[in-house]
Amino acid sequence: MPTHRQPTDNATTGPRPGVDDAEAALVEHYPRLVRLAYLTLPPALGRHRRVLTAHATVQHVLPAARKGAPRARVPGQRTPSGSAYGWLRGQVLRAALTHDQPSPWWRVRSARPRAGLPLVVGLRLFPRAGGTDELALDQALSTVSAPARAALALRVLEGLSEQAVRALLEDAGVADPAAAVRTAERLAAHRDGRAGKLLGTAEFDPCTVQTRPTDLLRRRQRSRIAAAAVAIALAGAALAVCLPEDDAPERSVAGGSLYGPAGTAALARALDPALLERAPRDAWANTSRLDFSVWPARGGRTDDTALLKRALRVWGGPGPAVRVSATPGTGTAPPTQPPRLLYAGDLDGAAVVLLHDGQRIVRYAEPVAPRVPVPKRGPLPEPLPGSDPLPEPLPEAGNRGEPAPGADAPSLAFARADQADMTTAAALTVGRTPDGARYLLAPWIAGSATRDLLAPGTPARGLGVSADGVTGAVPAPASGGDCVAWPVMELRSSERIAERHSFLVTDLGEPSPAHLTYTPLPGDAPARGPREATGGPALLSWARTACSLRTLRGSGVRAVNNWAFAEQALPESGGRSTWVCTRADTWRGPGRILVQFQRPASAANAPGTVVAEKGNTASCGRYGQHILAGTRWKSPSGKWFLLAAGSRDVTRIEATGSVRADAKATTLAVRAPREGSVRLSARLTGGGGLRAIG
């Protein structure tokens, strides 16, 4: 075993504290210690066992503190940098790193927690699901060693230096701390350096968990079997009933409604494939409500009861092997009533099922064995007189649409779909390949094409659609590197519901594509709401802002609008610039804005300059129709100017601070130093005030 050195600074374990100090530090910093243990423990434990083991690891470091430790209280040791916390952190780290190592029978003291507590019976615990970024980071963490995961947590969550992290790992018995730190640095660069922010989300928080019962149906069945066994035993029959330990899939509950016989019956009914809702094929043409509730069931396996049963069973209780993802704000609980079947079929080597429960879209996918061509057989010989007829030949393996043996685990994806309309319920992602995404189009879509937002002058190209409504592959926009193209779909609705209505949707890495709209510059006419982004000015505006959509991937975006709220003549005959506010509305409600200053450019797709960004805001939307923004600009002669612009109801703009100026207009341009703090404010038509965004 490796030898351990005794650390001397507080970044490592620190001296053994008194019991009172250790207990106070543990209570104060319990969530941080449990998160450190959770990230270090092996992912192979599964989410439920890892949550419990993380809590047990932290809770069982105190008994070691009581052995030979005085109860004297040492002031000033209850902060994260104090020796009490440092000692606890070292004990937790050592216990988590040695979890998989067998303990010698002669070892009296062990850093490993005793089995037993905390104990949870009849429930499964797991942290709340995050988005695609959190899922990607979790997968990356599962491929590295425990010391590397611990080093990452110590670096980005605890804020320790590389030297302190190496000292902690060496004290915990890690053979090569330097290698672990190097791996942690590589992981820290994950998702453009946002690994630290992602590790602080609920996806990696074992103190904020969701609960699911174990398999209620099987539990009830076991209870009946046990009762029957007891009755037989009382009657004198010698019967031994041996029930295996159940490792049944987890089941979600909503409001506890699935507990008890009534809840079990409701769950069984909701997961019965025979009770799936199916809309008539022409329901969309005979209603004023256009959303997923009027989608008919399509695909070549809508009558495959075995496939539908597997999809519903996994939804009711995804086991640890199932890859579950959900857009932000989307629950993963089982349905409370039979959902609606939208699609079931084979696509690109996977069996896909799309379901809708009125609030969510659920996509189930499982790999299937490739279909092998069956060679033509000659006629079978006649059976001999008096003999049995020859059996029919069996179908070839891999031609029955069954899951491929030994293939990857199935996946389950959840997305919000409440209050969907003709445009936001127009398409669903049914499959993804290296060539792009394929979509299932709504039954009211009569035409489909693709276009590149970065090439506004290039006409749209037709997109092939199968008889079941599945499109050909649409290339996915680049999520990283250079932004050289941004493919979108241009869809046209049937004239039975809207005459010549075309609109754009784009893939942001979620089951439902986002709807793109445009609000033009204010004119003499009254203000209007967003309109479809299919006209010339709209395409030119999106050509300069499309690449900013990369920051919205996986954030549950429903629609994105480009609002050109002001146009400004630049000083020194510098041309005319446009101020644009791009607002992304999410399915769960909150919005996010990005304000860009678009100066004159020779290229139609030249990106603008981002001057402000804000999340969880009503600005640039229906309930936030006023905006003010500013930036500094260098003229062709090399002089610096302060520029500001407001929306149509702005009557006066004032600058204070290092620049003092005002203008009775919607724009302001004044000479200003390159540096210095400036505060912008505006007055509105109705007399109200407005502060600059950002």
XYZ file of C-alpha atoms in Angstrom:
694
model
C 0.000 0.000 0.000
C 1.233 3.535 -0.622
C 2.691 5.428 2.237
C 0.921 8.562 3.444
C 2.643 11.743 4.450
C 1.301 14.012 7.154
C 0.202 17.304 5.573
C 1.023 20.583 7.198
C -1.271 23.116 5.507
C -5.001 23.596 5.720
C -5.547 22.838 2.036
C -4.920 19.187 2.818
C -6.214 17.288 5.801
C -4.942 19.588 8.564
C -4.512 18.571 12.208
C -7.154 16.443 13.895
C -9.796 18.843 15.285
C -11.886 18.567 18.396
C -15.169 16.685 18.112
C -17.306 19.794 18.534
C -15.371 21.638 15.852
C -15.540 18.686 13.467
C -19.275 18.286 14.007
C -19.918 22.026 13.536
C -17.856 22.104 10.331
C -19.627 19.014 9.004
C -23.087 20.466 9.604
C -22.139 23.828 8.095
C -20.515 22.396 4.967
C -22.421 19.132 4.650
C -23.687 19.729 1.059
C -20.165 20.508 -0.196
C -18.687 17.396 1.392
C -21.470 15.156 0.057
C -21.061 16.587 -3.448
C -17.298 15.894 -3.270
C -17.955 12.300 -2.220
C -20.632 11.831 -4.901
C -18.346 13.029 -7.699
C -15.456 10.855 -6.493
C -17.385 7.611 -5.973
C -17.521 5.203 -8.946
C -20.454 5.851 -11.342
C -20.867 2.074 -11.640
C -22.684 2.150 -8.302
C -25.701 3.683 -10.010
C -27.348 6.914 -9.005
C -29.350 5.497 -6.069
C -26.463 3.701 -4.392
C -24.037 6.526 -5.111
C -26.323 9.078 -3.417
C -26.680 6.911 -0.309
C -22.979 6.032 -0.240
C -22.007 9.709 -0.553
C -24.149 10.631 2.449
C -22.867 7.642 4.426
C -19.266 8.542 3.606
C -19.668 12.031 5.055
C -21.771 11.009 8.041
C -19.288 8.362 9.166
C -16.198 10.545 9.372
C -17.248 11.865 12.773
C -16.767 8.562 14.684
C -13.117 8.689 13.674
C -12.929 12.196 15.107
C -14.224 11.015 18.471
C -11.443 8.508 18.949
C -8.706 10.160 20.938
C -9.936 13.661 20.148
C -10.686 16.140 22.931
C -14.028 17.909 23.046
C -12.300 21.262 23.486
C -13.514 23.905 21.098
C -10.917 25.732 19.028
C -12.139 29.133 17.820
C -11.820 30.134 14.195
C -11.878 26.643 12.689
C -15.359 26.584 11.156
C -14.667 28.187 7.818
C -13.824 26.301 4.615
C -10.176 27.189 5.066
C -10.114 26.126 8.741
C -8.379 22.983 9.901
C -11.669 21.303 10.946
C -13.087 21.529 7.440
C -9.744 20.617 5.871
C -9.487 17.516 8.033
C -13.057 16.453 7.222
C -12.458 16.991 3.515
C -9.372 14.793 3.642
C -11.257 12.017 5.450
C -14.157 12.138 2.998
C -11.781 12.122 0.039
C -9.825 9.123 1.374
C -13.012 7.154 2.062
C -14.475 7.854 -1.393
C -11.231 6.990 -3.195
C -10.859 3.677 -1.356
C -14.485 2.630 -1.735
C -13.711 -0.190 -4.173
C -10.600 -1.387 -2.332
C -11.036 -4.396 -0.001
C -10.271 -3.727 3.658
C -7.904 -6.142 5.470
C -9.639 -8.155 8.165
C -7.058 -7.102 10.715
C -7.625 -3.390 10.097
C -9.494 -2.057 13.106
C -9.903 1.512 11.927
C -11.299 2.168 8.481
C -12.177 5.331 6.691
C -14.920 3.459 4.866
C -18.453 4.079 6.171
C -20.219 1.294 7.994
C -23.127 -0.310 6.181
C -26.633 0.282 7.452
C -27.270 4.028 7.613
C -28.619 5.979 5.905
C -31.159 3.344 4.906
C -33.944 3.815 2.340
C -36.547 1.105 1.774
C -39.057 1.080 -1.076
C -37.678 4.177 -2.788
C -34.999 5.048 -5.281
C -33.093 8.337 -4.959
C -31.394 10.229 -7.771
C -30.333 13.835 -8.465
C -32.465 15.938 -10.754
C -31.741 15.522 -14.448
C -29.862 18.319 -16.210
C -29.539 19.272 -19.844
C -27.371 17.977 -22.661
C -24.255 19.729 -21.328
C -24.610 18.106 -17.915
C -25.231 14.713 -19.524
C -22.113 15.062 -21.693
C -19.998 16.007 -18.667
C -21.382 13.095 -16.661
C -20.455 10.718 -19.465
C -16.960 12.227 -19.624
C -16.537 11.781 -15.856
C -17.510 8.121 -16.092
C -14.551 7.466 -18.414
C -11.821 8.745 -16.073
C -10.427 7.488 -12.791
C -11.693 8.368 -9.318
C -8.575 10.469 -8.533
C -9.195 12.528 -11.694
C -12.831 13.129 -10.705
C -11.718 14.108 -7.212
C -9.057 16.448 -8.605
C -11.639 18.152 -10.819
C -13.994 18.682 -7.869
C -11.179 20.061 -5.713
C -10.014 22.402 -8.454
C -13.286 23.863 -9.742
C -15.602 23.487 -6.725
C -13.173 23.924 -3.831
C -10.944 26.383 -5.680
C -7.686 24.737 -4.578
C -4.388 25.208 -6.367
C -2.748 22.404 -8.338
C -0.138 21.981 -5.587
C -2.799 21.691 -2.875
C -4.790 19.182 -4.940
C -1.715 17.026 -5.531
C -0.949 17.110 -1.798
C -4.488 16.020 -0.915
C -4.457 13.174 -3.424
C -1.031 12.012 -2.282
C -2.199 12.021 1.329
C -5.223 9.935 0.290
C -2.925 7.288 -1.211
C -3.148 8.141 -4.918
C -0.156 6.683 -6.751
C 0.118 9.397 -9.431
C -1.491 12.667 -8.286
C 0.111 14.668 -11.108
C -1.593 12.534 -13.768
C -4.936 12.951 -12.015
C -4.510 16.735 -11.952
C -3.625 16.795 -15.671
C -6.759 14.817 -16.491
C -8.801 17.171 -14.309
C -7.440 20.182 -16.190
C -8.535 18.595 -19.459
C -12.007 17.985 -18.041
C -12.165 21.547 -16.709
C -12.055 22.772 -20.308
C -15.232 20.766 -21.067
C -17.994 22.767 -22.795
C -15.839 25.853 -23.292
C -14.551 25.903 -19.724
C -17.991 25.692 -18.098
C -17.290 22.440 -16.243
C -17.181 24.245 -12.903
C -20.585 25.819 -13.492
C -22.042 22.509 -14.638
C -20.709 20.639 -11.582
C -22.581 23.113 -9.410
C -25.963 22.263 -10.968
C -28.610 19.919 -9.580
C -27.409 17.103 -11.876
C -24.433 16.597 -9.533
C -26.106 17.549 -6.236
C -26.868 14.475 -4.083
C -28.578 16.696 -1.490
C -31.349 17.751 -3.894
C -32.833 14.479 -5.052
C -35.987 13.069 -6.571
C -37.613 9.913 -5.272
C -39.145 7.011 -7.136
C -40.629 3.861 -5.711
C -39.325 0.478 -6.670
C -41.450 -1.638 -9.012
C -44.904 -1.313 -7.419
C -46.504 -3.893 -9.647
C -43.900 -6.527 -8.900
C -43.880 -5.604 -5.215
C -47.622 -6.159 -5.076
C -47.236 -9.453 -6.929
C -44.605 -10.610 -4.441
C -46.925 -9.697 -1.554
C -49.686 -11.855 -3.024
C -47.300 -14.752 -3.556
C -46.058 -14.444 0.011
C -49.642 -14.379 1.344
C -50.489 -17.484 -0.669
C -47.381 -19.216 0.656
C -48.338 -18.415 4.247
C -51.846 -19.773 3.692
C -50.492 -22.996 2.248
C -48.037 -23.327 5.112
C -50.794 -22.880 7.680
C -52.777 -25.592 5.898
C -49.894 -27.970 6.495
C -48.215 -27.935 3.106
C -44.453 -27.717 3.158
C -43.726 -25.053 0.630
C -40.554 -23.043 0.343
C -40.918 -19.847 -1.567
C -37.718 -18.195 -2.659
C -38.068 -14.838 -4.296
C -34.935 -13.333 -5.873
C -33.768 -9.895 -4.846
C -35.480 -7.446 -7.157
C -33.423 -5.039 -9.127
C -36.500 -3.651 -10.829
C -36.427 -0.412 -12.739
C -37.137 2.816 -10.927
C -40.629 4.242 -11.110
C -41.504 7.890 -10.836
C -44.492 9.231 -8.944
C -46.274 12.533 -9.283
C -47.667 13.846 -6.027
C -47.656 10.374 -4.482
C -50.681 9.338 -6.553
C -49.154 5.964 -7.453
C -49.036 4.626 -3.901
C -51.714 2.177 -2.907
C -53.961 -0.109 -4.955
C -55.707 2.736 -6.777
C -52.400 4.262 -7.827
C -51.056 0.912 -8.962
C -54.146 0.319 -11.082
C -53.846 3.797 -12.626
C -50.200 3.210 -13.462
C -50.974 -0.171 -15.020
C -53.700 1.403 -17.134
C -51.456 4.260 -18.279
C -48.747 1.791 -19.331
C -51.063 -0.568 -21.209
C -50.233 -0.454 -24.954
C -53.783 -1.520 -25.815
C -55.098 1.738 -24.314
C -52.844 4.134 -26.218
C -54.720 7.105 -27.682
C -54.711 7.391 -31.478
C -56.069 10.415 -33.333
C -57.968 9.965 -36.621
C -55.846 10.730 -39.666
C -57.913 13.813 -40.606
C -58.484 15.164 -37.084
C -56.168 18.124 -37.758
C -58.381 19.336 -40.628
C -61.546 19.396 -38.498
C -60.453 21.328 -35.421
C -59.411 24.828 -34.403
C -56.664 23.444 -32.169
C -53.463 22.541 -33.981
C -50.979 20.813 -31.703
C -49.714 17.312 -30.978
C -53.159 16.159 -29.824
C -54.313 15.893 -33.470
C -51.263 14.045 -34.794
C -52.232 10.594 -36.103
C -50.150 7.531 -35.269
C -47.662 6.890 -38.079
C -44.819 4.506 -38.814
C -44.462 0.875 -39.763
C -44.715 -0.533 -36.215
C -47.770 1.187 -34.760
C -49.325 -2.264 -34.256
C -46.193 -3.831 -32.747
C -47.497 -4.494 -29.244
C -44.154 -5.822 -28.004
C -42.300 -2.637 -29.008
C -44.976 -0.364 -27.564
C -44.999 -2.359 -24.344
C -41.224 -2.010 -23.999
C -41.399 1.733 -24.604
C -44.144 2.244 -22.020
C -42.450 -0.002 -19.489
C -39.185 1.922 -19.774
C -41.096 5.190 -19.408
C -42.772 3.823 -16.303
C -39.455 2.744 -14.804
C -36.176 3.480 -16.580
C -33.505 1.203 -15.166
C -29.925 2.273 -14.514
C -28.846 1.173 -18.003
C -31.350 3.451 -19.776
C -29.970 6.789 -20.988
C -32.516 9.372 -19.806
C -32.401 13.025 -20.856
C -34.818 15.894 -20.355
C -34.952 19.507 -21.434
C -34.749 22.018 -18.566
C -37.960 22.167 -16.577
C -39.311 18.871 -17.943
C -40.388 16.150 -15.521
C -39.645 12.473 -16.116
C -42.528 10.949 -14.148
C -44.675 8.193 -15.706
C -47.926 9.188 -17.422
C -51.031 9.515 -15.278
C -53.275 8.360 -18.120
C -52.744 6.515 -21.417
C -50.596 8.744 -23.670
C -51.097 9.378 -27.359
C -49.074 7.420 -29.916
C -47.481 9.644 -32.557
C -44.977 7.344 -34.238
C -43.568 3.825 -34.045
C -41.137 2.510 -36.616
C -37.589 1.541 -37.565
C -35.271 4.333 -38.614
C -31.510 4.307 -39.178
C -30.889 1.140 -37.184
C -33.153 2.026 -34.261
C -36.740 1.358 -33.286
C -38.289 4.705 -32.349
C -41.523 5.428 -30.493
C -42.886 8.957 -30.034
C -45.533 9.534 -27.359
C -47.437 12.586 -26.095
C -49.175 12.874 -22.721
C -50.643 16.344 -23.200
C -47.705 18.122 -21.550
C -44.602 16.316 -22.791
C -43.120 14.630 -25.819
C -41.373 11.361 -24.991
C -39.004 9.713 -27.449
C -38.038 6.075 -26.859
C -35.347 4.478 -29.005
C -33.716 1.067 -28.947
C -31.164 -0.390 -31.355
C -32.405 -3.161 -33.614
C -30.523 -5.916 -35.368
C -29.831 -5.198 -39.043
C -32.176 -6.860 -41.471
C -30.433 -9.598 -43.393
C -31.706 -10.384 -46.892
C -33.397 -13.779 -46.980
C -32.121 -15.871 -49.900
C -34.727 -17.304 -52.162
C -35.375 -20.973 -51.502
C -36.396 -23.551 -54.007
C -39.573 -25.573 -53.617
C -39.601 -27.933 -50.649
C -39.633 -31.692 -51.416
C -42.905 -33.508 -51.072
C -43.245 -35.377 -47.745
C -43.183 -39.153 -47.875
C -46.572 -40.892 -47.784
C -47.781 -41.256 -44.220
C -45.216 -38.847 -42.758
C -45.823 -35.505 -41.025
C -45.758 -32.407 -43.244
C -42.448 -30.535 -43.409
C -42.241 -27.497 -41.065
C -42.304 -23.996 -42.480
C -38.843 -22.382 -42.663
C -38.076 -19.966 -39.810
C -37.388 -16.319 -40.649
C -33.762 -15.337 -40.738
C -32.210 -13.846 -37.571
C -32.324 -10.082 -37.482
C -35.466 -9.834 -39.613
C -37.980 -9.694 -36.800
C -37.402 -6.075 -35.665
C -36.194 -7.177 -32.245
C -33.572 -5.383 -30.151
C -30.061 -6.226 -31.272
C -28.439 -8.603 -28.763
C -25.565 -6.947 -26.922
C -26.303 -3.541 -28.478
C -26.355 -0.223 -26.711
C -28.964 0.417 -24.052
C -32.239 2.110 -24.997
C -32.676 5.854 -24.538
C -35.537 7.959 -23.268
C -35.823 11.699 -24.006
C -38.376 14.105 -22.502
C -39.335 17.561 -23.786
C -42.010 20.094 -22.848
C -44.863 20.431 -25.323
C -47.568 22.311 -23.427
C -49.245 25.181 -25.276
C -47.754 24.116 -28.601
C -49.268 25.614 -31.732
C -49.193 25.261 -35.507
C -45.491 26.223 -35.732
C -44.029 24.802 -32.506
C -45.836 21.487 -33.063
C -44.861 21.317 -36.738
C -41.997 18.807 -36.428
C -40.315 16.394 -34.033
C -36.837 14.929 -34.197
C -37.289 11.236 -34.874
C -33.639 10.264 -35.405
C -30.083 11.595 -35.558
C -27.158 10.299 -37.604
C -23.769 11.747 -38.572
C -25.505 13.064 -41.706
C -27.965 15.131 -39.661
C -31.395 14.955 -38.066
C -34.571 13.474 -39.515
C -37.942 14.876 -38.552
C -41.511 13.664 -38.366
C -43.625 16.472 -39.801
C -47.076 17.460 -38.604
C -49.960 16.253 -40.789
C -50.787 19.876 -41.728
C -47.369 20.461 -43.343
C -47.778 20.452 -47.120
C -44.273 21.506 -48.194
C -40.755 21.326 -46.791
C -37.377 22.670 -47.831
C -33.990 23.506 -46.346
C -31.958 26.688 -46.525
C -28.741 28.071 -45.063
C -29.302 31.105 -42.847
C -25.759 32.292 -43.574
C -26.553 32.424 -47.302
C -29.664 34.628 -47.456
C -29.428 35.032 -51.217
C -29.437 31.283 -51.915
C -32.900 29.832 -52.617
C -34.289 27.031 -50.492
C -33.825 23.430 -51.615
C -36.580 20.841 -51.572
C -36.569 18.266 -48.777
C -37.791 14.742 -49.407
C -40.524 13.345 -47.141
C -41.650 9.717 -46.874
C -45.248 8.568 -46.940
C -45.151 8.421 -43.126
C -44.104 12.068 -42.900
C -40.401 11.469 -42.102
C -37.954 13.838 -43.779
C -34.559 13.128 -45.215
C -31.494 14.059 -43.191
C -31.148 17.787 -42.450
C -27.535 18.702 -41.592
C -27.175 19.802 -37.986
C -25.779 23.273 -37.262
C -22.217 23.228 -35.966
C -22.068 23.198 -32.150
C -18.407 24.234 -32.012
C -15.536 25.507 -34.124
C -16.096 27.821 -37.054
C -19.671 28.753 -37.883
C -19.729 28.383 -41.661
C -23.353 27.286 -42.203
C -26.632 27.192 -40.309
C -29.168 24.828 -41.930
C -32.854 25.371 -41.134
C -36.117 23.919 -42.393
C -38.633 26.067 -44.207
C -42.076 24.508 -43.789
C -45.344 25.400 -45.505
C -48.725 24.633 -43.999
C -51.643 23.168 -45.893
C -54.050 25.620 -47.499
C -56.810 23.873 -45.557
C -55.683 25.761 -42.421
C -53.648 28.768 -43.629
C -53.088 30.092 -47.113
C -49.415 30.268 -48.178
C -48.088 30.271 -44.612
C -44.361 29.426 -44.496
C -42.072 29.562 -41.478
C -38.574 28.552 -40.323
C -37.542 26.084 -37.612
C -34.021 25.185 -36.507
C -32.389 22.328 -34.635
C -31.054 23.257 -31.180
C -30.298 19.682 -30.122
C -33.726 18.891 -28.657
C -36.715 16.735 -29.682
C -38.635 19.788 -30.887
C -37.005 22.364 -33.216
C -37.241 26.065 -32.366
C -39.413 28.484 -34.351
C -37.569 31.508 -35.806
C -39.344 34.857 -36.248
C -38.483 38.479 -37.060
C -39.712 41.927 -35.996
C -38.706 44.657 -38.487
C -37.491 48.172 -37.786
C -40.138 50.561 -36.463
C -41.832 52.712 -39.054
C -44.805 55.006 -39.234
C -47.255 52.145 -38.744
C -48.221 50.976 -35.236
C -45.999 48.385 -33.605
C -46.601 44.792 -34.660
C -45.681 41.485 -33.153
C -43.112 39.041 -34.559
C -43.693 37.786 -38.090
C -42.316 34.834 -40.013
C -38.618 35.053 -40.897
C -39.029 34.122 -44.553
C -38.853 37.547 -46.256
C -35.747 39.298 -47.537
C -35.145 41.667 -44.556
C -35.740 38.818 -42.093
C -33.251 36.526 -43.826
C -30.647 39.308 -43.950
C -31.123 39.924 -40.225
C -30.807 36.242 -39.331
C -27.721 35.880 -41.543
C -25.873 38.177 -39.114
C -27.223 36.603 -35.909
C -27.639 32.888 -36.708
C -24.301 31.813 -35.187
C -25.355 33.222 -31.807
C -27.937 30.417 -31.638
C -25.146 28.021 -30.628
C -25.332 29.342 -27.059
C -28.984 28.211 -26.829
C -28.437 24.496 -27.482
C -30.059 22.235 -24.909
C -31.745 25.050 -22.976
C -35.386 24.177 -23.757
C -35.954 26.943 -26.319
C -39.368 27.176 -27.920
C -38.990 30.190 -30.247
C -36.373 32.832 -31.073
C -37.191 36.306 -32.402
C -34.894 38.877 -34.006
C -36.134 42.390 -33.209
C -34.491 45.222 -35.148
C -35.460 47.939 -32.668
C -33.408 50.880 -33.981
C -31.394 52.169 -36.934
C -28.646 54.747 -36.465
C -26.624 56.979 -38.795
C -22.976 56.699 -37.728
C -20.777 59.811 -37.326
C -18.297 60.854 -39.992
C -20.471 59.321 -42.734
C -19.788 55.884 -41.337
C -22.967 54.420 -42.798
C -26.072 53.125 -41.096
C -26.026 50.565 -38.308
C -28.821 48.387 -36.934
C -29.500 47.501 -33.312
C -30.981 44.014 -32.882
C -32.339 42.260 -29.803
C -32.509 38.477 -30.141
C -34.913 36.950 -27.631
C -35.165 33.218 -26.923
C -38.375 32.063 -25.217
C -38.266 28.725 -23.401
C -41.049 26.219 -22.937
C -40.904 26.721 -19.171
C -41.378 30.526 -19.430
C -38.162 32.487 -18.734
C -36.508 34.223 -21.653
C -32.976 35.232 -22.554
C -31.862 38.150 -24.712
C -28.772 39.066 -26.712
C -28.372 42.658 -27.967
C -26.155 43.185 -31.010
C -24.802 46.263 -32.727
C -24.593 45.557 -36.469
C -22.319 48.003 -38.222
C -22.144 48.237 -42.040
C -20.347 45.215 -43.505
C -19.415 43.966 -46.940
C -20.473 40.385 -46.177
C -24.167 39.659 -45.732
C -23.442 37.197 -42.918
C -20.919 39.298 -40.970
C -21.794 38.817 -37.267
C -22.689 41.823 -35.162
C -21.051 42.941 -31.930
C -22.714 41.652 -28.775
C -23.199 44.638 -26.455
C -25.493 43.116 -23.809
C -26.786 39.754 -22.661
C -29.308 38.926 -19.952
C -31.221 35.857 -18.779
C -34.579 35.476 -17.028
C -35.922 38.742 -18.398
C -39.070 40.015 -20.081
C -37.142 42.511 -22.219
C -37.640 42.400 -25.999
C -40.818 40.401 -25.556
C -44.545 40.867 -25.280
C -44.260 42.133 -21.702
C -41.020 44.084 -22.159
C -41.432 46.266 -25.232
C -38.918 48.984 -24.275
C -35.152 48.663 -24.501
C -32.048 50.865 -24.363
C -28.482 49.765 -25.158
C -25.125 51.350 -25.849
C -21.579 50.637 -26.998
C -18.339 52.346 -28.022
C -17.454 52.618 -31.711
C -14.274 53.624 -33.530
C -14.814 55.816 -36.570
C -12.860 55.459 -39.834
C -10.644 58.372 -38.718
C -9.713 56.560 -35.492
C -11.882 58.610 -33.128
C -13.961 56.915 -30.430
C -17.669 57.569 -29.979
C -20.299 56.530 -27.475
C -23.348 55.171 -29.322
C -26.747 54.445 -27.799
C -30.132 53.467 -29.194
C -33.599 52.839 -27.817
C -36.872 51.378 -29.007
C -39.630 53.393 -30.671
C -41.165 54.851 -27.463
C -37.861 56.387 -26.298
C -37.992 60.192 -26.461
C -34.736 61.178 -24.731
C -31.392 59.454 -23.996
C -28.981 60.724 -21.335
C -25.404 59.654 -20.604
C -23.660 60.344 -17.280
C -20.318 59.366 -15.773
C -17.157 59.722 -17.830
C -19.372 61.064 -20.634
C -22.140 63.604 -20.083
C -24.515 64.088 -23.007
C -28.163 63.825 -23.968
C -30.271 63.639 -27.108
C -34.002 64.056 -27.655
C -34.232 61.106 -30.036
C -34.114 57.331 -30.111
C -30.352 57.378 -30.773
C -27.292 59.158 -29.372
C -23.764 59.563 -30.761
C -21.113 61.601 -28.944
C -17.304 61.746 -28.782
C -16.059 59.748 -25.799
C -12.846 58.268 -24.382
C -12.195 54.617 -25.121
C -12.343 53.696 -21.434
C -14.442 54.914 -18.531
C -17.718 54.111 -16.829
C -20.867 55.457 -18.467
C -24.470 55.168 -17.293
C -27.262 55.387 -19.862
C -30.898 56.179 -19.158
C -33.928 57.164 -21.234
C -37.365 58.725 -20.983
C -40.416 57.151 -22.584
C -43.450 58.588 -24.342
C -45.678 57.975 -21.340
C -43.260 59.707 -18.965
C -41.594 56.615 -17.522
C -37.879 55.940 -17.234
C -35.664 53.227 -18.664
C -32.130 52.040 -17.874
C -29.765 50.563 -20.422
C -29.543 46.798 -20.621
C -26.221 45.252 -19.674
